[in-house]
XYZ file of C-alpha atoms in Angstrom:
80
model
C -11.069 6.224 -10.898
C -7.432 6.095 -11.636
C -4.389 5.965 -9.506
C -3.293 9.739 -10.155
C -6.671 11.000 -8.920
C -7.099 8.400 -6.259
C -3.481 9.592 -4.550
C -4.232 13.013 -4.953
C -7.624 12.985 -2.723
C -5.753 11.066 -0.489
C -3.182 13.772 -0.281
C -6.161 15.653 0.466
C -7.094 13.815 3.296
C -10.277 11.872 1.083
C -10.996 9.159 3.552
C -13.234 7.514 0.945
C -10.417 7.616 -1.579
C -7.834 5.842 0.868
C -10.438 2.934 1.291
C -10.601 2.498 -2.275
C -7.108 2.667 -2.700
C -7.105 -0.250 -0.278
C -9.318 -2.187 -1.886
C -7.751 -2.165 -5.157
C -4.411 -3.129 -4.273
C -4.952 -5.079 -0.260
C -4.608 -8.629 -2.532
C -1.749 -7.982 -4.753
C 0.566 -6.685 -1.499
C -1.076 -9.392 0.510
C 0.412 -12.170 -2.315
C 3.639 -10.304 -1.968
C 4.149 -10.188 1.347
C 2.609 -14.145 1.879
C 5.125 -14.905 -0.763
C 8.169 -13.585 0.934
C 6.950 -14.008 4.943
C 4.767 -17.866 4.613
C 2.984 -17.112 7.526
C -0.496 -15.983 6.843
C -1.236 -13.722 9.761
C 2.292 -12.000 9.300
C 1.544 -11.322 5.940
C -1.695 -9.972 6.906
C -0.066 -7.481 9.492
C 2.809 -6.341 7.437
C -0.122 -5.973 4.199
C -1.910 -3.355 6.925
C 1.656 -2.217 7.763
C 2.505 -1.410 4.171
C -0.660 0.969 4.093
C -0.576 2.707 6.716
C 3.473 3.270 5.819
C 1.945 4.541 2.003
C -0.409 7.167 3.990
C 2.367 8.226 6.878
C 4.209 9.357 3.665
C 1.535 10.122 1.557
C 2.596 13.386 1.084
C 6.089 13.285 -0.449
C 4.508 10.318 -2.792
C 5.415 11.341 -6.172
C 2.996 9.164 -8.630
C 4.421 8.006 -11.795
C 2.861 5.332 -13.381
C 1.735 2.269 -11.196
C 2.049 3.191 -7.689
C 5.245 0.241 -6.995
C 6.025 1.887 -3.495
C 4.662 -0.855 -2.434
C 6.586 -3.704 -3.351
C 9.292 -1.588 -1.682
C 7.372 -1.206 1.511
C 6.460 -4.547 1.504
C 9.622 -5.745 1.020
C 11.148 -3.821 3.978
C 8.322 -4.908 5.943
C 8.961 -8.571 5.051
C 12.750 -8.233 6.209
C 12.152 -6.478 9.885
């Protein structure tokens, strides 16, 4: 399942959908944020952080291409 589809059942409350939205990306933001923070279990909290950020604002998300919200999420996670 693509990206489009996957964001709009999340939109539409799809649990199922969020998980394997999750899945998908949990390693790449997780190699972000361990890049920018070095310590393992703060990377791992601001990786969760980023996600549940993504589905706070799931709403106003407006998917174009490769969903890079993240790296800004991340990144603003990293620097709190």
């Amino acid at each position: 399942m693509n990206d489009f589809l996957l964001i709009l059942q999340m939109k539409q409350g799809n649990e199922k959908a969020f998980d394997k939205f999750v899945r998908k990306y949990y390693a790449e933001i997780l190699s972000y944020c361990r890049y920018h923070c070095l310590d393992q279990a703060e990377a791992e909290d601001l990786t969760q952080e980023t996600f549940l950020r993504f589905m706070e604002n799931i709403a106003s998300y407006q998917h174009i291409g490769n969903p890079k919200y993240f790296d800004g999420s991340a990144y603003v996670s990293c620097l709190s």
